[in-house]
Short mmCIF file of C-alpha atoms in Angstrom, two decimals:
data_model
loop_
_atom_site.label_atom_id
_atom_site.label_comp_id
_atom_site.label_asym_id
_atom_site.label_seq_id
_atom_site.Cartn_x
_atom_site.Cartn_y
_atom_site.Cartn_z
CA UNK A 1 95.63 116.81 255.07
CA UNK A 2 93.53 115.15 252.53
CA UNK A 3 90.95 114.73 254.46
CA UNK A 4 90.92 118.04 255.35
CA UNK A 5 91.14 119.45 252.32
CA UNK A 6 88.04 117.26 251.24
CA UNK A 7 86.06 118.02 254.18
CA UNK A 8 86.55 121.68 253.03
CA UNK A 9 85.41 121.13 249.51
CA UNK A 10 82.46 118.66 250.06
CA UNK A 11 79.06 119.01 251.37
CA UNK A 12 77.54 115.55 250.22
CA UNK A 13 77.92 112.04 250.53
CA UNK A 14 81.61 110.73 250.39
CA UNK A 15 82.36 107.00 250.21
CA UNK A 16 85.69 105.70 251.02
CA UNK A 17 86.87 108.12 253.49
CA UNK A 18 85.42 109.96 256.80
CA UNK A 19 84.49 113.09 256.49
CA UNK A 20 81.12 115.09 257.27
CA UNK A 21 78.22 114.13 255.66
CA UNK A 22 75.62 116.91 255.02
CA UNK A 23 72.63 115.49 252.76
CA UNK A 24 73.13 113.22 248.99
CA UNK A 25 72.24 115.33 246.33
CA UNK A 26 71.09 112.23 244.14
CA UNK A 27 67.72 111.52 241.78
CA UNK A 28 65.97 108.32 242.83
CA UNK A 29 67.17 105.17 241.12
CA UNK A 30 64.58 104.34 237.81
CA UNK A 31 64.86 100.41 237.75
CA UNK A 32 66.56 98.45 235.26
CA UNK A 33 66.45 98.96 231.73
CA UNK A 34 64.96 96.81 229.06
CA UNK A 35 66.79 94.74 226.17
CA UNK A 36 64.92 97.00 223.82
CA UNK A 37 66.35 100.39 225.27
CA UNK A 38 69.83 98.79 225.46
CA UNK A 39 69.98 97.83 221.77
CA UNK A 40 68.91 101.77 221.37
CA UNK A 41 72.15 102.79 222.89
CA UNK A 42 73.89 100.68 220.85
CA UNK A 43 72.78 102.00 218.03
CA UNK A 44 72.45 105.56 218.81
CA UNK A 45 75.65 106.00 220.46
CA UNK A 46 78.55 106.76 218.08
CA UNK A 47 80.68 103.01 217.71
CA UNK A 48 77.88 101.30 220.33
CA UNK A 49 78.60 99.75 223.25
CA UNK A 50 81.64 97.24 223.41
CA UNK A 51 82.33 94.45 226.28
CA UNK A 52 85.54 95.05 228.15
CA UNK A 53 87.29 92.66 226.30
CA UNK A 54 86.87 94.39 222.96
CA UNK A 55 86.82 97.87 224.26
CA UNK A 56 90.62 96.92 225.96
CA UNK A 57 91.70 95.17 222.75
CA UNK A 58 91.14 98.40 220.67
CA UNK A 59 92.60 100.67 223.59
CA UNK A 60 95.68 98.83 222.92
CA UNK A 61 94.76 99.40 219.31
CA UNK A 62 94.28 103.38 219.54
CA UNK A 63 96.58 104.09 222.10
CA UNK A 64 99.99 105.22 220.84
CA UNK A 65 101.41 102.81 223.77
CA UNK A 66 100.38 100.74 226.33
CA UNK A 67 102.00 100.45 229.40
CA UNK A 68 102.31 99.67 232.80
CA UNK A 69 100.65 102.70 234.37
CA UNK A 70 97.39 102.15 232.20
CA UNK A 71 94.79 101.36 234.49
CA UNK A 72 93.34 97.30 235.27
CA UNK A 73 89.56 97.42 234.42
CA UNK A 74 88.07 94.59 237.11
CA UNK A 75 84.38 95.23 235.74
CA UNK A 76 82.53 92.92 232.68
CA UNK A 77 79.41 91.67 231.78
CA UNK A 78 76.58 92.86 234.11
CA UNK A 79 78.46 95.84 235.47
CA UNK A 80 77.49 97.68 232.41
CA UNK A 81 73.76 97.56 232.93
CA UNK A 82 73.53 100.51 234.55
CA UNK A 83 76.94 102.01 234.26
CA UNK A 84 78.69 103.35 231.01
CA UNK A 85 81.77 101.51 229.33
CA UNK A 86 84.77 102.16 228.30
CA UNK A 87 84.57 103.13 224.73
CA UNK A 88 86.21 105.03 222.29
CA UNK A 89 85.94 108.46 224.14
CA UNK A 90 87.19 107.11 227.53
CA UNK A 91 90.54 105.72 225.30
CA UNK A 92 90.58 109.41 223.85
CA UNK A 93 90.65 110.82 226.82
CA UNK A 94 92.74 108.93 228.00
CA UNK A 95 95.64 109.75 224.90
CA UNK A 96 94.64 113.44 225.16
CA UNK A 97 95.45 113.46 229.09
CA UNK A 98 98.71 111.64 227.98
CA UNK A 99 99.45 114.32 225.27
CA UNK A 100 98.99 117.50 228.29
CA UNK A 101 100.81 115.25 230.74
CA UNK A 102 103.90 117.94 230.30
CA UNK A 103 101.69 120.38 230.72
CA UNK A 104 99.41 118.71 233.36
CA UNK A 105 102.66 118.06 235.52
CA UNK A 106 104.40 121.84 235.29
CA UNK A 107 101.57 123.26 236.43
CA UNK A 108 102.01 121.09 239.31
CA UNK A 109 98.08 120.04 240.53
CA UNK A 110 97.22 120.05 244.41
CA UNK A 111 93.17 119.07 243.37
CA UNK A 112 91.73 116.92 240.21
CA UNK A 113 88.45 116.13 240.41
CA UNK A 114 86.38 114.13 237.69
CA UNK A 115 82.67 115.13 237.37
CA UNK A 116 80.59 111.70 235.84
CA UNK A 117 83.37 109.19 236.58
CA UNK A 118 81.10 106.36 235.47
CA UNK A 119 83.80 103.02 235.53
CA UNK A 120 85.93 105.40 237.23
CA UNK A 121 88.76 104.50 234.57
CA UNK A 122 89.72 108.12 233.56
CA UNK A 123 90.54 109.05 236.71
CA UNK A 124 92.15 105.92 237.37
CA UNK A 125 94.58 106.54 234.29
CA UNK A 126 95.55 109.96 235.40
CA UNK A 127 96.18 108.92 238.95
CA UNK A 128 98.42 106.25 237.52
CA UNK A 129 100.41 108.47 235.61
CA UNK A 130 100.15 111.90 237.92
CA UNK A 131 101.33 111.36 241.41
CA UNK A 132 101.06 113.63 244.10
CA UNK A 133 97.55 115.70 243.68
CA UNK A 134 94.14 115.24 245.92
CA UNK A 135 92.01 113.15 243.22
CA UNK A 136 88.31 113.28 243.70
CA UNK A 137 85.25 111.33 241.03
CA UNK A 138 82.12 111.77 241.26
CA UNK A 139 78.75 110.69 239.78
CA UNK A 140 74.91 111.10 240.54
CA UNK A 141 74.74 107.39 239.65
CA UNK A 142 75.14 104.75 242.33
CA UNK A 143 76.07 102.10 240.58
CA UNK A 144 78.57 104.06 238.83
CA UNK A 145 79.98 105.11 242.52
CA UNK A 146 80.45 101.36 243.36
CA UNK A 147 82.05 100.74 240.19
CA UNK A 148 84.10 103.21 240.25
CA UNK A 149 85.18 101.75 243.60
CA UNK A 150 86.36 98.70 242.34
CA UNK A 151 87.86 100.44 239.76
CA UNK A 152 90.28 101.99 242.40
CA UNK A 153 90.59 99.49 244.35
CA UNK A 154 91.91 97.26 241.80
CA UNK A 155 94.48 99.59 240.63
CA UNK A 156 95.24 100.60 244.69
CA UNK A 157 94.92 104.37 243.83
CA UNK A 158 93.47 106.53 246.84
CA UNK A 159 90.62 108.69 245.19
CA UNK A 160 87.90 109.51 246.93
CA UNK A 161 84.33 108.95 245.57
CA UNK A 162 81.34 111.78 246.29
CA UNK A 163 77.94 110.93 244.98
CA UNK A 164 76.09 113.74 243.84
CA UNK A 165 74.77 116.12 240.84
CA UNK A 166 77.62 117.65 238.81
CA UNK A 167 79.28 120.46 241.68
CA UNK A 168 76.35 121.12 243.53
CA UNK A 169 77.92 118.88 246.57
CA UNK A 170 81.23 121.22 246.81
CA UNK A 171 82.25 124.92 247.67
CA UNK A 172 84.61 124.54 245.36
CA UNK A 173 85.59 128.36 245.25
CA UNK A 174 88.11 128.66 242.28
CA UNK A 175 90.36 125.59 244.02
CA UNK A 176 90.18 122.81 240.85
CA UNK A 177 93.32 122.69 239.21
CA UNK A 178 92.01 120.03 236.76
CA UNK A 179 88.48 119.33 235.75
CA UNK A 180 87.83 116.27 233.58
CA UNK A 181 84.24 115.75 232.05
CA UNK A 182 83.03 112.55 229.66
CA UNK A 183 79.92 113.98 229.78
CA UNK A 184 76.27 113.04 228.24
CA UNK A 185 76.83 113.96 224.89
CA UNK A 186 74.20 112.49 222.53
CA UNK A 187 71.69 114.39 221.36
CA UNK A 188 68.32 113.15 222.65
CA UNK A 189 64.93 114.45 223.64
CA UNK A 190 65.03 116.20 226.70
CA UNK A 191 62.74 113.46 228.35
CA UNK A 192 65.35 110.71 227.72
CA UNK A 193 68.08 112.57 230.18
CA UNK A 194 66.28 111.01 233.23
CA UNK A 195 65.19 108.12 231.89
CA UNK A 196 66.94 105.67 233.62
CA UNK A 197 70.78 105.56 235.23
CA UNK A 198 72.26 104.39 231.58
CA UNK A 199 70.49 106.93 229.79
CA UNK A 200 72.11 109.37 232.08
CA UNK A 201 75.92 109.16 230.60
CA UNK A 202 75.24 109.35 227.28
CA UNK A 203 71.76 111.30 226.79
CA UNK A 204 72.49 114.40 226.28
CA UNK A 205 69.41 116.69 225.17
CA UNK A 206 68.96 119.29 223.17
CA UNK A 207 72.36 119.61 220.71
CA UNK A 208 73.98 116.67 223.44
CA UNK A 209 74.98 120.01 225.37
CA UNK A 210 72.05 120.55 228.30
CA UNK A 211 73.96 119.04 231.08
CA UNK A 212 77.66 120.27 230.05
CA UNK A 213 76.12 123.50 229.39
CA UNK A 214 74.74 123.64 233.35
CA UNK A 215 78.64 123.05 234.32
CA UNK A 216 79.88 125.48 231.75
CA UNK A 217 77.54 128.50 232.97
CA UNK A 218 79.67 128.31 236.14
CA UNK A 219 83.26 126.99 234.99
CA UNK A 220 84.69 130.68 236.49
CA UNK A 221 83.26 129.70 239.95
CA UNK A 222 84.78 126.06 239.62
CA UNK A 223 88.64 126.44 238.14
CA UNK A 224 91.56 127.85 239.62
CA UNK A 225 93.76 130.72 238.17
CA UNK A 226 95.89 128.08 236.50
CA UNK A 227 93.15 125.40 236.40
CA UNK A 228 92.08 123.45 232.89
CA UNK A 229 89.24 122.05 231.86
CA UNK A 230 89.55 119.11 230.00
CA UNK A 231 85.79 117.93 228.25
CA UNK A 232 84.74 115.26 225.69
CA UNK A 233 82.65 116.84 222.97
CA UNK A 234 80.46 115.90 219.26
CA UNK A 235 80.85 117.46 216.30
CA UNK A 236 76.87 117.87 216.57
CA UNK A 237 77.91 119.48 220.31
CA UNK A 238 78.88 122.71 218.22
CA UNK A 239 82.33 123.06 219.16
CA UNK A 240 83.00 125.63 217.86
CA UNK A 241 80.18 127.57 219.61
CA UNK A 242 81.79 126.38 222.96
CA UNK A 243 84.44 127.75 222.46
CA UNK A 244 83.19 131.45 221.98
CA UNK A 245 81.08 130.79 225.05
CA UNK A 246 83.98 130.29 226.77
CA UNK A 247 85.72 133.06 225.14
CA UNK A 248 83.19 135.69 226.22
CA UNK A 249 83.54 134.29 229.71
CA UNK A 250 87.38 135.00 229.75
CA UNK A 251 88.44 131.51 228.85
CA UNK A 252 90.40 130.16 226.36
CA UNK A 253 89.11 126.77 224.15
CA UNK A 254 91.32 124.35 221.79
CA UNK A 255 90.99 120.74 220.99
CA UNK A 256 93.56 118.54 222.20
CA UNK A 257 92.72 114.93 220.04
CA UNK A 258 89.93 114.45 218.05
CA UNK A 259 89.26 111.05 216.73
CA UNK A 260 86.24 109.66 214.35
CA UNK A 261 83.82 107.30 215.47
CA UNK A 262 81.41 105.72 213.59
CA UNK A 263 79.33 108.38 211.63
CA UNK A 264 80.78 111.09 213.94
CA UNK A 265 83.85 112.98 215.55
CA UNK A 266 84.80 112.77 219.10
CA UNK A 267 87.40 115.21 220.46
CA UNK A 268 88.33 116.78 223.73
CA UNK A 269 88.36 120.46 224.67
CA UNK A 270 90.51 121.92 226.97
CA UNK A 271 89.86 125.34 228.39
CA UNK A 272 91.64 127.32 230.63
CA UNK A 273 91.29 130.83 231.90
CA UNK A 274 92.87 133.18 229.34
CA UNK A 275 95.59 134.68 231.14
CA UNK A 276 97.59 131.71 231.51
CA UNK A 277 100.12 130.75 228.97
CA UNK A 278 99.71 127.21 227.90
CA UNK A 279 97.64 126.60 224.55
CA UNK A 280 96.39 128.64 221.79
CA UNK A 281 92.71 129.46 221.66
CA UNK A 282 90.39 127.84 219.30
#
């Protein structure tokens, strides 16, 4: 049935399972970065970069408990080259997704599907913690695809992986019940978006917002009548701007969890269409 269901949805590349395989919607790979543009990130990105050992110590730090059904992280050192790690927003993310779980769980999910899955370890939580729907990740990144992998292998969870460029390898047709988006959030130059696979989960362009806002434009086309949107956003995102763009689209916007990190505030937006009942609006 999964497969089916999948096979239904997808029109790209999708690793783990077999099902039909019409063209990868991917940008070609850029090379490795330098030292140089890795101590950028570091300091550009709100908190830095942390290695997993630090980044799981404060998890157990920020969460408000740690348990069993938190995911195992298999990946260190060189893994994060070219892939994004866990930081403060995934652990936000994953408290906020803990804080809906009533919610997330009454509505009763058949499809989640993670756009820019990176280590795969949001996914991974909710699939811990949320038995029962079809999950699907994907990312335009391949290393972040065979991360993400071992990611779900390690925890034995059953998500399928599609490579590809935000929704453009689904017909998606108003059948995601949950959406969940760590997207490129930084504000860079434009240029910097593309500029190699590490600059493509955190640079974010103009205001951080020029890739969430391509996924935004279309939300409608993406969510189900009771779908949710769950999205990590900057205080220099404009917020509060999202949320009347989503407003005058027929969706409703609040924050979840907001949390500060280093010179800035992280916090994740859930929007939903705005004739269901769960929420308030921003």
């Amino acid at each position: 049935a999964l497969s089916m269901l999948l096979g239904a949805l997808c029109t790209a590349r999708v690793t783990g399972t077999a099902l039909p395989a019409v063209g990868l919607l991917t940008t070609a790979a850029r090379g490795p970065i330098s030292k140089q543009h890795v101590a950028t990130i570091i300091n550009r990105h709100p908190g830095g970069c942390k290695t997993s050992s630090e980044s799981m110590a404060e998890s157990a730090g920020k969460k408000e408990s740690v348990s069993k059904n938190d995911p195992i992280m298999p990946l260190m050192g060189d893994d994060f080259e070219n892939v994004y790690e866990p930081s403060e927003d995934t652990y936000l993310f994953m408290d906020a997704l803990e804080k809906e779980m009533p919610d997330l769980k009454a509505t009763r999910p058949a499809v989640i599907m993670e756009i820019g899955c990176g280590s795969g370890m949001i996914s991974a939580y909710l699939a811990k913690n949320l038995h029962g729907p079809a999950y699907i990740a994907t990312d335009i990144n391949p290393h972040a695809i065979a991360a993400a992998r071992r990611t779900f292998e390690a925890n034995q969870l059953p998500i399928d992986l599609v490579q590809g460029n935000l929704c453009a390898p689904f017909r998606l047709n108003k059948r995601v019940d949950v959406m969940l988006f760590n997207p490129p959030y930084v504000p860079t130059p434009t240029e910097e978006i593309t500029s190699s696979w590490i600059a493509r989960s955190w640079a974010g362009g103009e205001k951080g917002r020029e890739v969430t806002d391509i996924l935004l434009d279309k939300l409608e086309n993406y969510l189900s009548p009771t779908g949710r949107m769950y999205l990590v956003a900057l205080d220099s995102n404009d917020p509060q701007e999202i949320a009347l763009w989503m407003n005058s689209k027929g969706f409703k916007c609040k924050v979840v969890l907001k949390r500060t990190a280093g010179i800035e505030r992280l916090m994740i937006l859930k929007i939903w269409p705005g004739d269901t009942t769960s929420g308030s609006s921003t």
